[in-house]
Tab-separated table of C-alpha atoms and ligand atoms in Angstrom:
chain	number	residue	atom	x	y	z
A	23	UNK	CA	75.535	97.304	70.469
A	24	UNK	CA	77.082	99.508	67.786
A	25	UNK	CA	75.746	98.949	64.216
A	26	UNK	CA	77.870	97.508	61.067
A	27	UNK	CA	76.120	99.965	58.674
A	28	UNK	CA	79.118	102.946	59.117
A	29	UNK	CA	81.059	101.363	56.598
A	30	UNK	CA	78.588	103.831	54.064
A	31	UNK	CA	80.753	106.981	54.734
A	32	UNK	CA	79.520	109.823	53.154
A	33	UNK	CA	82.689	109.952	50.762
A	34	UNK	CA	82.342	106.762	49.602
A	35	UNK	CA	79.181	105.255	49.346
A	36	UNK	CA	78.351	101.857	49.617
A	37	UNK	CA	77.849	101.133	46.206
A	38	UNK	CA	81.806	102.524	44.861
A	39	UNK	CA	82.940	101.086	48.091
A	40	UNK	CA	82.070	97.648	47.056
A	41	UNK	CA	83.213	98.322	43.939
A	42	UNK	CA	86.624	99.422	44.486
A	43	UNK	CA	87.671	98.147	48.113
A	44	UNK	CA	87.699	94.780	49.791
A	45	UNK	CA	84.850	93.247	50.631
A	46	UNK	CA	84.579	90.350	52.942
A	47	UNK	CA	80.664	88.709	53.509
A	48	UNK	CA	80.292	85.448	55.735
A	49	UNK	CA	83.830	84.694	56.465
A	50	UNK	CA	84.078	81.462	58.521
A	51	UNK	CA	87.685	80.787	59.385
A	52	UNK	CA	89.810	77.880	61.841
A	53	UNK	CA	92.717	77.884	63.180
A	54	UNK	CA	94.658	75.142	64.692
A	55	UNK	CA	91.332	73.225	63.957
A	56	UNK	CA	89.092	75.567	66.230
A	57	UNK	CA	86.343	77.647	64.429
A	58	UNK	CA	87.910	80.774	65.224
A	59	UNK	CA	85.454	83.325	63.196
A	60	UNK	CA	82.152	82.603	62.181
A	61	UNK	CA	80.160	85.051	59.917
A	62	UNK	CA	81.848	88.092	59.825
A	63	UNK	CA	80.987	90.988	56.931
A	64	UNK	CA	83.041	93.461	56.571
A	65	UNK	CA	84.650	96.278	53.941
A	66	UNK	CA	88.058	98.310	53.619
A	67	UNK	CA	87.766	101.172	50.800
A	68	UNK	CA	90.066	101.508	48.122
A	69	UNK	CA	93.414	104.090	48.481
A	70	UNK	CA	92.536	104.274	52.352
A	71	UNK	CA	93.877	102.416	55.418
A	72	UNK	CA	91.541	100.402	57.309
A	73	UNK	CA	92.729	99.899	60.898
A	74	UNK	CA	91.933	96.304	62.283
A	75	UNK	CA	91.481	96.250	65.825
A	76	UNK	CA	90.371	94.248	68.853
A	77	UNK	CA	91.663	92.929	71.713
A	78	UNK	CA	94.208	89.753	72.052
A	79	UNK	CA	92.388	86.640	71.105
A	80	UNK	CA	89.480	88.700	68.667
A	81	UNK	CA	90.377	87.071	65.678
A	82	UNK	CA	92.219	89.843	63.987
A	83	UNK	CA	95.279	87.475	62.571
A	84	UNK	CA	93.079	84.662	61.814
A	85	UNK	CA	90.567	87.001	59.788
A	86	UNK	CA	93.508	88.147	57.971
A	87	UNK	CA	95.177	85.014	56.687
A	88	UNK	CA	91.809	83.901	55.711
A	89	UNK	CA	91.427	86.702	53.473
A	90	UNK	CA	94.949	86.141	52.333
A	91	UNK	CA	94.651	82.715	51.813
A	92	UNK	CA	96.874	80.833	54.042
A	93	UNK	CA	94.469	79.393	56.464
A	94	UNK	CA	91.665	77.514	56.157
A	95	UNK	CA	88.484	79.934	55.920
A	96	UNK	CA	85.191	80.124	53.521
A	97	UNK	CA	83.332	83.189	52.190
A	98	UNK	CA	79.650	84.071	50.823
A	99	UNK	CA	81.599	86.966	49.162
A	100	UNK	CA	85.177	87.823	48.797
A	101	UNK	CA	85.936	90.084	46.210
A	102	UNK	CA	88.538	93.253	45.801
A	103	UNK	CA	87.229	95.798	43.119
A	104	UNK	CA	85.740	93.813	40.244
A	105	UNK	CA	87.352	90.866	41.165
A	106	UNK	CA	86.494	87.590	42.977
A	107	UNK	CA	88.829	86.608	44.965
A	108	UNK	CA	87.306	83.363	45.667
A	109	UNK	CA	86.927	82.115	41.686
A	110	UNK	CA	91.121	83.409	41.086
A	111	UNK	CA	93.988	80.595	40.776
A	112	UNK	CA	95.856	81.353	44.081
A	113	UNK	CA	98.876	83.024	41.354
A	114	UNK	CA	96.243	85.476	40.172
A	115	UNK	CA	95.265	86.099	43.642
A	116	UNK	CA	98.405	86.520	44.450
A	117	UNK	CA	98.780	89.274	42.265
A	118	UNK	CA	96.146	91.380	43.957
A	119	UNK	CA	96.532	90.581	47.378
A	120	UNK	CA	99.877	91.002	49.510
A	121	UNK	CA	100.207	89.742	53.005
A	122	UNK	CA	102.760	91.378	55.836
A	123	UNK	CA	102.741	88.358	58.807
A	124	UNK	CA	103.781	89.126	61.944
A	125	UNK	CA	106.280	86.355	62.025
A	126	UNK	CA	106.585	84.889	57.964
A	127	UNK	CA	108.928	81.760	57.893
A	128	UNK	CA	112.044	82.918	56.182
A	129	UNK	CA	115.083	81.599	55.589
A	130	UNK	CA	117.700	83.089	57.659
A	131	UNK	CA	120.518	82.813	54.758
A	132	UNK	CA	118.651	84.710	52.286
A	133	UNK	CA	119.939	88.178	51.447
A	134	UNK	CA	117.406	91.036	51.584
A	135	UNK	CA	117.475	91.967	47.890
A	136	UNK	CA	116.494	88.425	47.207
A	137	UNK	CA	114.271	88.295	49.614
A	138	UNK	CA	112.395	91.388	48.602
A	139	UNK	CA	112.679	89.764	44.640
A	140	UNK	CA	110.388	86.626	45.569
A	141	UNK	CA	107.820	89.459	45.926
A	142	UNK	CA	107.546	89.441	41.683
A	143	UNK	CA	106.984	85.496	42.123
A	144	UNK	CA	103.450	85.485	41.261
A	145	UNK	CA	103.875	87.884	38.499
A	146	UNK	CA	107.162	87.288	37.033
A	147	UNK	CA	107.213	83.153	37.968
A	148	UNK	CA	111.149	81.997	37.797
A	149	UNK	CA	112.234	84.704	36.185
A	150	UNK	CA	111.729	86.905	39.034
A	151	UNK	CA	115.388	85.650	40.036
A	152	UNK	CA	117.486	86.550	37.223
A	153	UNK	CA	118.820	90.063	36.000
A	154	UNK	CA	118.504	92.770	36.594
A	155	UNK	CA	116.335	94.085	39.932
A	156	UNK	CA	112.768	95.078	38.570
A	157	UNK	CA	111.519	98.383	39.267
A	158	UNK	CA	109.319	97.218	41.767
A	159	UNK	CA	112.008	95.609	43.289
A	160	UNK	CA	113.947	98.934	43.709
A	161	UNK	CA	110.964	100.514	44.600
A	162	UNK	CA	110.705	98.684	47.480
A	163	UNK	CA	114.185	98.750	49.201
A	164	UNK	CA	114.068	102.409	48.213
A	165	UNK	CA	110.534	103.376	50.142
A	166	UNK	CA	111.354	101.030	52.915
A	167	UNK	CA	114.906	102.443	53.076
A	168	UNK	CA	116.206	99.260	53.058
A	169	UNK	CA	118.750	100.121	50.714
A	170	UNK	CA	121.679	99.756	53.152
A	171	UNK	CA	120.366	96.145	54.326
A	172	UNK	CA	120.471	94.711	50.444
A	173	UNK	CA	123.282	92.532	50.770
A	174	UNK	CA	122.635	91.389	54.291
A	175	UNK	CA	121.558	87.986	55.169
A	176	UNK	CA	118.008	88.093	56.950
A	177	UNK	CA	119.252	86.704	60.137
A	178	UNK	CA	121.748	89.210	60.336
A	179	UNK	CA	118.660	92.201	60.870
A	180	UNK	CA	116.945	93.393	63.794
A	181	UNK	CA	113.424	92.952	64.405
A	182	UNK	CA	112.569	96.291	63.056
A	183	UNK	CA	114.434	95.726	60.091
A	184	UNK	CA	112.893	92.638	59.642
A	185	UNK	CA	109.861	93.896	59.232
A	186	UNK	CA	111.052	96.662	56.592
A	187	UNK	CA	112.008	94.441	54.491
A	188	UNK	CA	109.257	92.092	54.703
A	189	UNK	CA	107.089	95.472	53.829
A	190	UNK	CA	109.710	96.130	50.908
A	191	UNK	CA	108.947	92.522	49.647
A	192	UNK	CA	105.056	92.959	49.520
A	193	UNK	CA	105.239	96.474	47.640
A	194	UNK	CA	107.775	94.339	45.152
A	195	UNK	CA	104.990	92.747	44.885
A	196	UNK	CA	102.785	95.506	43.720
A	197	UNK	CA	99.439	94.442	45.020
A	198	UNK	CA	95.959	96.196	44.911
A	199	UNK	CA	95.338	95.140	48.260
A	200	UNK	CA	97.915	94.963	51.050
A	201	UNK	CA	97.260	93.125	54.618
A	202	UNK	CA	99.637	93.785	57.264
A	203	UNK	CA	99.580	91.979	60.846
A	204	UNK	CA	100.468	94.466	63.363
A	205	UNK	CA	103.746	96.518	61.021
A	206	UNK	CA	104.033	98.469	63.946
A	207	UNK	CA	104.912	96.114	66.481
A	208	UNK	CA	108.284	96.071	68.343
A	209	UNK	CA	109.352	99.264	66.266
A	210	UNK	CA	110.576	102.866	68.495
A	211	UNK	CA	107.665	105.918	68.089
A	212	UNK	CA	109.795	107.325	65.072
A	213	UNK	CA	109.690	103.672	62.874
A	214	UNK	CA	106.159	103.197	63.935
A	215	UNK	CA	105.182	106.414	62.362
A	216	UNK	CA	107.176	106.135	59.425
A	217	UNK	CA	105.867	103.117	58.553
A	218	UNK	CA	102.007	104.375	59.020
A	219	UNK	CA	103.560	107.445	56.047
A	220	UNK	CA	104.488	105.065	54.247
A	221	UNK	CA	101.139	103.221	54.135
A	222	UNK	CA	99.316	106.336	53.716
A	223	UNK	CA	101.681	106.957	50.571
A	224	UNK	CA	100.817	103.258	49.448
A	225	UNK	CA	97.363	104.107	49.605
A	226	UNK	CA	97.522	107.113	48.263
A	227	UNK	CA	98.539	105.105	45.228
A	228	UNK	CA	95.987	103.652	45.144
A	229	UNK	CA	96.683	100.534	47.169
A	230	UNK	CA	93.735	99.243	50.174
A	231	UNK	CA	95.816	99.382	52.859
A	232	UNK	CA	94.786	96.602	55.734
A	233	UNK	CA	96.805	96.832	59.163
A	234	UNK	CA	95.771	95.199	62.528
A	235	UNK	CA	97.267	97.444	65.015
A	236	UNK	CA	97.175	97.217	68.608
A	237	UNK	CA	97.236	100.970	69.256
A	238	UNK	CA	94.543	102.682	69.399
A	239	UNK	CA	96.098	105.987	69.590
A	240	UNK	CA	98.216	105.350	66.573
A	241	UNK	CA	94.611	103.710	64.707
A	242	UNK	CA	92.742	106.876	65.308
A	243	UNK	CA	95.364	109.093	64.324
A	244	UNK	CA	96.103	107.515	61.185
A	245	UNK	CA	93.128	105.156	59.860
A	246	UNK	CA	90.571	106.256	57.710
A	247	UNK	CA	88.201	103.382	58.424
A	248	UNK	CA	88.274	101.562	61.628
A	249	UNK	CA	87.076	97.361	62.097
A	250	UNK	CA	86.652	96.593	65.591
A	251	UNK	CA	86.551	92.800	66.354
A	252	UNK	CA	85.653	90.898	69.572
A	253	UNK	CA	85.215	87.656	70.178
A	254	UNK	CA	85.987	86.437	66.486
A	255	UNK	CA	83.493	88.875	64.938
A	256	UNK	CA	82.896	91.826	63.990
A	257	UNK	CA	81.862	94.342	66.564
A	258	UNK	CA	81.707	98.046	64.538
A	259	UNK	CA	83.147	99.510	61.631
A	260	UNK	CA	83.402	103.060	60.350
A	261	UNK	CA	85.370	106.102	60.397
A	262	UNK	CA	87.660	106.309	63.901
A	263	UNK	CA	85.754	109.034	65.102
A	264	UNK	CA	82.651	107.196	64.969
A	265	UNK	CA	83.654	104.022	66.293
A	266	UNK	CA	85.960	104.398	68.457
A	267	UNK	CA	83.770	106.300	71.318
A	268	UNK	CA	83.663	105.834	75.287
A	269	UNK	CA	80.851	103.551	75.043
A	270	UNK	CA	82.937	100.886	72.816
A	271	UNK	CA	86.384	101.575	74.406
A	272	UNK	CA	84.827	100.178	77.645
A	273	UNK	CA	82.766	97.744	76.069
A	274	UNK	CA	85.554	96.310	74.078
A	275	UNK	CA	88.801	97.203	76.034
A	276	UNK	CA	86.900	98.022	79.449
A	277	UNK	CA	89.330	101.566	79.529
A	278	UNK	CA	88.002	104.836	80.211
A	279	UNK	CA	88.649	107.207	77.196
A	280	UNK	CA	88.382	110.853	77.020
A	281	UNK	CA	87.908	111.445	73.261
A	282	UNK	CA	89.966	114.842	72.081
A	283	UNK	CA	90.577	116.650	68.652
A	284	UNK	CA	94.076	117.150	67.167
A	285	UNK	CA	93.850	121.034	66.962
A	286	UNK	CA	96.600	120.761	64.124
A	287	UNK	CA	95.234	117.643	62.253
A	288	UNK	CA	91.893	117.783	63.326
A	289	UNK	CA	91.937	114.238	63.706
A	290	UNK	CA	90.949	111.549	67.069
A	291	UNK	CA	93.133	111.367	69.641
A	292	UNK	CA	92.124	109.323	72.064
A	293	UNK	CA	92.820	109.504	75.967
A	294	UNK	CA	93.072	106.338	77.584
A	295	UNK	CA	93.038	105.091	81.005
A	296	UNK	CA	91.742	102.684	83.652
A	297	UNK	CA	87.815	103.622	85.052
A	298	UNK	CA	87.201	103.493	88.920
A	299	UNK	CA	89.447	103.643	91.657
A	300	UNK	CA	88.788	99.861	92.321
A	301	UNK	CA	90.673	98.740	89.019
A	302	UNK	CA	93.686	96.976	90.763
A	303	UNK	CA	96.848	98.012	88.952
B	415	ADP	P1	94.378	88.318	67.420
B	415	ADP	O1	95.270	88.377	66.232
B	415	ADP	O2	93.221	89.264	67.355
B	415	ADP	O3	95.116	88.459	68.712
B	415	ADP	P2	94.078	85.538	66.662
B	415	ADP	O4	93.419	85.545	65.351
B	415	ADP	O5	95.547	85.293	66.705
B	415	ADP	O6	93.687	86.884	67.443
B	415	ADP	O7	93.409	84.455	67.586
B	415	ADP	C1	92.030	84.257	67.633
B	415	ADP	C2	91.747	83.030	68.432
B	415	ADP	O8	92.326	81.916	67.772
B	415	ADP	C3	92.324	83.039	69.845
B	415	ADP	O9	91.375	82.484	70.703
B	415	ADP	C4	93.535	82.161	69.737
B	415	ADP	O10	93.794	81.513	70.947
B	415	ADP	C5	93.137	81.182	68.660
B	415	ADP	N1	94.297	80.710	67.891
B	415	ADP	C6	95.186	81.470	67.233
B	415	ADP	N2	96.130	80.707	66.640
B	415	ADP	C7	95.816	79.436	66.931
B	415	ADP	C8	96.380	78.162	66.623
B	415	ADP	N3	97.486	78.071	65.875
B	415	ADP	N4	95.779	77.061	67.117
B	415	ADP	C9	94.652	77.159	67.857
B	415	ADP	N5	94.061	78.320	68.172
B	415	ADP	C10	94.624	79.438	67.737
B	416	MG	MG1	97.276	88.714	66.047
């Protein structure tokens, strides 16, 4: 069984992690009136991206809207930095915390520069709508390059630009911590990896940066701190090249990995395939 204690990297010890990142202590959370998650601890450092992974079913979405706040979930701690999430009004939390669904209801005639506006809602209340576009606003459709969408209605976009302008509305919403429920889905090699640079710019701004991702190649290549869930807890956190060994991969995914290093980066990349010749195909 691997240990939860890795989330004490040497560059940022427990103590500033707390401090400055997410963290998440006794989270029991339901969905669809099921206890889906019961007891998990867990922490995502500040400016970094925290990969959240685990197979279908592990709880990954459900541990997600809890900490956002749109299911039904309680906590021994929640907090983000100095603040308790738990004791906020859900506007102030709002504030701090963005949240990136996989599918969020939206309303099919809404134009994209609107759409990405109701991201100043919790800061900016009704007058979010009027005038001019606030900087964050721009800031948004211009890092997202959604610039070109702006007028269009939201039915009228693909699923990939869906997504990028879903992303555009939570950085309008400028928010210390950002949770995102699998960006990379549906999107071709090149969109997946621009939108993993563009999280790595958000966090190097500053912003925790929390992304489920199914794949694990594109989780060790680009996460700084790894959560692996199972089963609706969690299994093993840490740095990707601590977690995510042989042992786990067939533990958790039952794959065979061969473990390799980046000779330009440096960084995990992970070999995967099926163990034994009597793995039916
Ligand atoms: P993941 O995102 O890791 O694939 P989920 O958090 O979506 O996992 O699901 C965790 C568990 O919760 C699964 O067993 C799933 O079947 C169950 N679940 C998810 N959504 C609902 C729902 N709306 N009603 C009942 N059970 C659900
Ligand atoms: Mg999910």
């Amino acid at each position: 069984m691997m240990h939860t204690s890795r989330d004490t990297a040497p560059d940022e010890a427990s103590g500033s992690t707390r401090k400055n990142g997410l963290t998440v202590r006794g989270v029991r959370a339901s969905r669809g009136g099921s206890l889906i998650i019961d007891g998990a601890d867990l922490s995502a450092p500040r400016a970094r991206i925290t990969a959240l992974l685990g197979p279908n079913g592990a709880g990954k979405s459900t541990l997600l809207h809890a900490i956002a706040g749109t299911s039904p979930a309680s906590f021994t701690t929640l907090t983000h930095g100095d603040g308790d999430l738990l004791r906020m009004p859900r506007r102030s939390r709002a504030q701090v915390v963005a949240f990136v669904e996989q599918e969020p209801a939206t309303p099919d005639s809404i134009r994209v520069r609107e759409l990405v506006t109701l991201g100043r809602l919790p800061h900016d209340g009704m007058w979010a709508a009027s005038g001019d576009d606030h900087p964050a606003v721009q800031r948004g459709i211009r890092l997202t390059e959604a610039n070109e969408l702006a007028e269009r209605t939201y039915a009228s976009l693909s699923g990939g630009e869906k997504q990028r302008v879903q992303l555009a509305r939570a950085i309008a919403q400028e928010p210390r911590l950002l949770l995102l429920d699998e960006p990379t889905n549906h999107l071709d090699i090149r969109a997946q990896l621009r939108t993993l640079a563009l999280l790595r710019r958000l966090a190097h701004d500053g912003t925790t940066v929390v992304a489920a991702l199914h794949d694990l190649g594109l989780a060790a290549a680009h996460a700084d701190h790894v959560v692996v869930m199972a089963d609706g807890g969690v299994f093993a956190q840490g740095a990707p090249a601590d977690v995510l060994t042989p042992a786990l991969l067939r533990e958790i995914w039952g794959v065979h990995a061969d473990v390799l290093t980046n000779p330009t980066t440096g960084r995990t990349v992970l070999a995967l395939s099926l163990e034994g010749a009597s793995v039916g195909r």
